Amino acid sequence: MPENLVINWIGENLQRLLDNNKAWAKSITETEPEFFTTTAKAQHPKIAWFGCSDSRVPAETVVQLGPGEIFVHRNIANQLNHADLNSLSVLQYAVDHLKVEHIIVCGHYGCGGVLAAMSNDQHGLVDHWLRNIKDVYKNNKSTIESSAPEKRSNLLVELNVKQQVYNIAATNIVQSAWAAGRKLEIHGWAYRLDNGILNDLKVDIKGEKDLSDQIYKVLPVLPGNEESKRKRLKFSDNNNDELQAYCDFEVQVSLPDPEYENKINELMHLNKQLLSEINELKYFNKQLLSENERLKKKLDS
């Protein structure tokens, strides 16, 4: 719900924030009395936004959307790292639970994270995070270094956004939604701090055919195999002694169910064979112990 933007320089006066909040809530309820009671029940955004943490690029403000209309995740330099459980959890919740139809990755020109990644200076822990942007630079080095020096950082901003779009598309979260027939599109934008305008980078992924490379394609999990199937195979002898071996395995494949069951049956057959061999070894072990005892008695006499 668009609101007129009023910039107040708060400084140290935090009470001003609380006062602003009360005035804002009052203005909303005066315009739409049931707004908060309605939005408190559930959220149904159609858009997920992955943006930079920079305070000058507030997602809801720059696209003039209100509470409940856009699901937002922000971090330094708008990264979607496949080892980052935070971003992946947000992505999964947006796709699987909120059923969003559009994912927007939004970077911004003049991004401090991108500028830091282009340098060789140390910045602390954040350097590990920015390593991904250095990889983007390396993979596009000839393109970047053939451009004018003053344009290189903005070019890397755009290339970084595009890479994060590709990273999101490469997740099994997104590809499982496509396999289920869901509408889910991923877009890349960049925001200009100097004029407040969003630049559409024309990178739009609407299905697996748009992946940057088919190596990133994830085979769908077919009906009947949605949840990982877990079996526990227990090996023990008939005497209930302490010999037990456990084998846990988790399978998540796109094989038809009959073929999957055949694999399970084959493993169970191997289990029985192993159990038989274990019992046979125990039998020979008992014979060996008996013979050892007999020889010991003979030597003692």
JSON list of N, CA and C in Angstrom, two decimals, residues 117-118 120 132-149 151-153 155-156 159-160 163:
[
{"chain": "A", "resi": 117, "resn": "ALA", "atom": "N", "xyz": [35.11, -6.19, -2.91]},
{"chain": "A", "resi": 117, "resn": "ALA", "atom": "CA", "xyz": [35.52, -7.43, -3.57]},
{"chain": "A", "resi": 117, "resn": "ALA", "atom": "C", "xyz": [36.51, -7.16, -4.69]},
{"chain": "A", "resi": 118, "resn": "MET", "atom": "N", "xyz": [36.46, -5.97, -5.28]},
{"chain": "A", "resi": 118, "resn": "MET", "atom": "CA", "xyz": [37.36, -5.63, -6.38]},
{"chain": "A", "resi": 118, "resn": "MET", "atom": "C", "xyz": [38.75, -5.24, -5.88]},
{"chain": "A", "resi": 120, "resn": "ASN", "atom": "N", "xyz": [42.15, -5.58, -3.11]},
{"chain": "A", "resi": 120, "resn": "ASN", "atom": "CA", "xyz": [42.95, -6.62, -2.45]},
{"chain": "A", "resi": 120, "resn": "ASN", "atom": "C", "xyz": [43.13, -6.33, -0.97]},
{"chain": "A", "resi": 132, "resn": "ASN", "atom": "N", "xyz": [32.70, -14.78, -3.12]},
{"chain": "A", "resi": 132, "resn": "ASN", "atom": "CA", "xyz": [31.83, -15.18, -4.23]},
{"chain": "A", "resi": 132, "resn": "ASN", "atom": "C", "xyz": [31.83, -14.13, -5.34]},
{"chain": "A", "resi": 133, "resn": "ILE", "atom": "N", "xyz": [31.90, -12.86, -4.95]},
{"chain": "A", "resi": 133, "resn": "ILE", "atom": "CA", "xyz": [31.92, -11.80, -5.95]},
{"chain": "A", "resi": 133, "resn": "ILE", "atom": "C", "xyz": [33.25, -11.78, -6.67]},
{"chain": "A", "resi": 134, "resn": "LYS", "atom": "N", "xyz": [34.33, -12.09, -5.95]},
{"chain": "A", "resi": 134, "resn": "LYS", "atom": "CA", "xyz": [35.63, -12.20, -6.60]},
{"chain": "A", "resi": 134, "resn": "LYS", "atom": "C", "xyz": [35.60, -13.29, -7.67]},
{"chain": "A", "resi": 135, "resn": "ASP", "atom": "N", "xyz": [34.87, -14.38, -7.38]},
{"chain": "A", "resi": 135, "resn": "ASP", "atom": "CA", "xyz": [34.75, -15.46, -8.37]},
{"chain": "A", "resi": 135, "resn": "ASP", "atom": "C", "xyz": [33.98, -14.98, -9.60]},
{"chain": "A", "resi": 136, "resn": "VAL", "atom": "N", "xyz": [32.97, -14.15, -9.38]},
{"chain": "A", "resi": 136, "resn": "VAL", "atom": "CA", "xyz": [32.24, -13.57, -10.51]},
{"chain": "A", "resi": 136, "resn": "VAL", "atom": "C", "xyz": [33.18, -12.71, -11.35]},
{"chain": "A", "resi": 137, "resn": "TYR", "atom": "N", "xyz": [34.01, -11.94, -10.67]},
{"chain": "A", "resi": 137, "resn": "TYR", "atom": "CA", "xyz": [34.99, -11.11, -11.39]},
{"chain": "A", "resi": 137, "resn": "TYR", "atom": "C", "xyz": [35.93, -11.98, -12.22]},
{"chain": "A", "resi": 138, "resn": "LYS", "atom": "N", "xyz": [36.45, -13.02, -11.58]},
{"chain": "A", "resi": 138, "resn": "LYS", "atom": "CA", "xyz": [37.40, -13.91, -12.26]},
{"chain": "A", "resi": 138, "resn": "LYS", "atom": "C", "xyz": [36.76, -14.55, -13.49]},
{"chain": "A", "resi": 139, "resn": "ASN", "atom": "N", "xyz": [35.52, -15.00, -13.35]},
{"chain": "A", "resi": 139, "resn": "ASN", "atom": "CA", "xyz": [34.85, -15.69, -14.45]},
{"chain": "A", "resi": 139, "resn": "ASN", "atom": "C", "xyz": [34.47, -14.76, -15.60]},
{"chain": "A", "resi": 140, "resn": "ASN", "atom": "N", "xyz": [34.48, -13.45, -15.32]},
{"chain": "A", "resi": 140, "resn": "ASN", "atom": "CA", "xyz": [34.13, -12.47, -16.35]},
{"chain": "A", "resi": 140, "resn": "ASN", "atom": "C", "xyz": [35.25, -11.45, -16.52]},
{"chain": "A", "resi": 141, "resn": "LYS", "atom": "N", "xyz": [36.46, -11.86, -16.23]},
{"chain": "A", "resi": 141, "resn": "LYS", "atom": "CA", "xyz": [37.59, -10.93, -16.17]},
{"chain": "A", "resi": 141, "resn": "LYS", "atom": "C", "xyz": [37.81, -10.20, -17.48]},
{"chain": "A", "resi": 142, "resn": "SER", "atom": "N", "xyz": [37.79, -10.91, -18.59]},
{"chain": "A", "resi": 142, "resn": "SER", "atom": "CA", "xyz": [38.06, -10.25, -19.87]},
{"chain": "A", "resi": 142, "resn": "SER", "atom": "C", "xyz": [37.00, -9.21, -20.20]},
{"chain": "A", "resi": 143, "resn": "THR", "atom": "N", "xyz": [35.73, -9.52, -19.88]},
{"chain": "A", "resi": 143, "resn": "THR", "atom": "CA", "xyz": [34.65, -8.56, -20.14]},
{"chain": "A", "resi": 143, "resn": "THR", "atom": "C", "xyz": [34.80, -7.32, -19.29]},
{"chain": "A", "resi": 144, "resn": "ILE", "atom": "N", "xyz": [35.10, -7.52, -18.01]},
{"chain": "A", "resi": 144, "resn": "ILE", "atom": "CA", "xyz": [35.22, -6.39, -17.08]},
{"chain": "A", "resi": 144, "resn": "ILE", "atom": "C", "xyz": [36.41, -5.52, -17.42]},
{"chain": "A", "resi": 145, "resn": "GLU", "atom": "N", "xyz": [37.57, -6.15, -17.64]},
{"chain": "A", "resi": 145, "resn": "GLU", "atom": "CA", "xyz": [38.80, -5.37, -17.83]},
{"chain": "A", "resi": 145, "resn": "GLU", "atom": "C", "xyz": [38.90, -4.76, -19.22]},
{"chain": "A", "resi": 146, "resn": "SER", "atom": "N", "xyz": [38.02, -5.18, -20.13]},
{"chain": "A", "resi": 146, "resn": "SER", "atom": "CA", "xyz": [38.00, -4.54, -21.44]},
{"chain": "A", "resi": 146, "resn": "SER", "atom": "C", "xyz": [37.12, -3.29, -21.46]},
{"chain": "A", "resi": 147, "resn": "SER", "atom": "N", "xyz": [36.38, -3.07, -20.36]},
{"chain": "A", "resi": 147, "resn": "SER", "atom": "CA", "xyz": [35.54, -1.88, -20.25]},
{"chain": "A", "resi": 147, "resn": "SER", "atom": "C", "xyz": [36.33, -0.74, -19.62]},
{"chain": "A", "resi": 148, "resn": "ALA", "atom": "N", "xyz": [35.80, 0.46, -19.71]},
{"chain": "A", "resi": 148, "resn": "ALA", "atom": "CA", "xyz": [36.47, 1.62, -19.12]},
{"chain": "A", "resi": 148, "resn": "ALA", "atom": "C", "xyz": [36.56, 1.45, -17.60]},
{"chain": "A", "resi": 149, "resn": "PRO", "atom": "N", "xyz": [37.68, 1.84, -16.98]},
{"chain": "A", "resi": 149, "resn": "PRO", "atom": "CA", "xyz": [37.86, 1.65, -15.55]},
{"chain": "A", "resi": 149, "resn": "PRO", "atom": "C", "xyz": [36.73, 2.20, -14.70]},
{"chain": "A", "resi": 151, "resn": "LYS", "atom": "N", "xyz": [33.68, 2.27, -15.34]},
{"chain": "A", "resi": 151, "resn": "LYS", "atom": "CA", "xyz": [32.45, 1.51, -15.53]},
{"chain": "A", "resi": 151, "resn": "LYS", "atom": "C", "xyz": [32.53, 0.09, -14.95]},
{"chain": "A", "resi": 152, "resn": "ARG", "atom": "N", "xyz": [33.70, -0.29, -14.52]},
{"chain": "A", "resi": 152, "resn": "ARG", "atom": "CA", "xyz": [33.91, -1.68, -14.13]},
{"chain": "A", "resi": 152, "resn": "ARG", "atom": "C", "xyz": [33.11, -2.09, -12.90]},
{"chain": "A", "resi": 153, "resn": "SER", "atom": "N", "xyz": [33.04, -1.23, -11.90]},
{"chain": "A", "resi": 153, "resn": "SER", "atom": "CA", "xyz": [32.31, -1.62, -10.68]},
{"chain": "A", "resi": 153, "resn": "SER", "atom": "C", "xyz": [30.82, -1.79, -10.97]},
{"chain": "A", "resi": 155, "resn": "LEU", "atom": "N", "xyz": [29.54, -2.60, -13.81]},
{"chain": "A", "resi": 155, "resn": "LEU", "atom": "CA", "xyz": [29.40, -3.82, -14.60]},
{"chain": "A", "resi": 155, "resn": "LEU", "atom": "C", "xyz": [29.43, -5.04, -13.70]},
{"chain": "A", "resi": 156, "resn": "LEU", "atom": "N", "xyz": [30.33, -5.03, -12.71]},
{"chain": "A", "resi": 156, "resn": "LEU", "atom": "CA", "xyz": [30.39, -6.15, -11.78]},
{"chain": "A", "resi": 156, "resn": "LEU", "atom": "C", "xyz": [29.13, -6.24, -10.93]},
{"chain": "A", "resi": 159, "resn": "LEU", "atom": "N", "xyz": [26.77, -8.09, -13.19]},
{"chain": "A", "resi": 159, "resn": "LEU", "atom": "CA", "xyz": [27.17, -9.49, -13.34]},
{"chain": "A", "resi": 159, "resn": "LEU", "atom": "C", "xyz": [26.92, -10.27, -12.05]},
{"chain": "A", "resi": 160, "resn": "ASN", "atom": "N", "xyz": [27.11, -9.62, -10.91]},
{"chain": "A", "resi": 160, "resn": "ASN", "atom": "CA", "xyz": [26.85, -10.26, -9.63]},
{"chain": "A", "resi": 160, "resn": "ASN", "atom": "C", "xyz": [25.36, -10.57, -9.47]},
{"chain": "A", "resi": 163, "resn": "GLN", "atom": "N", "xyz": [24.51, -13.52, -11.59]},
{"chain": "A", "resi": 163, "resn": "GLN", "atom": "CA", "xyz": [25.01, -14.78, -11.02]},
{"chain": "A", "resi": 163, "resn": "GLN", "atom": "C", "xyz": [24.10, -15.27, -9.90]}
]
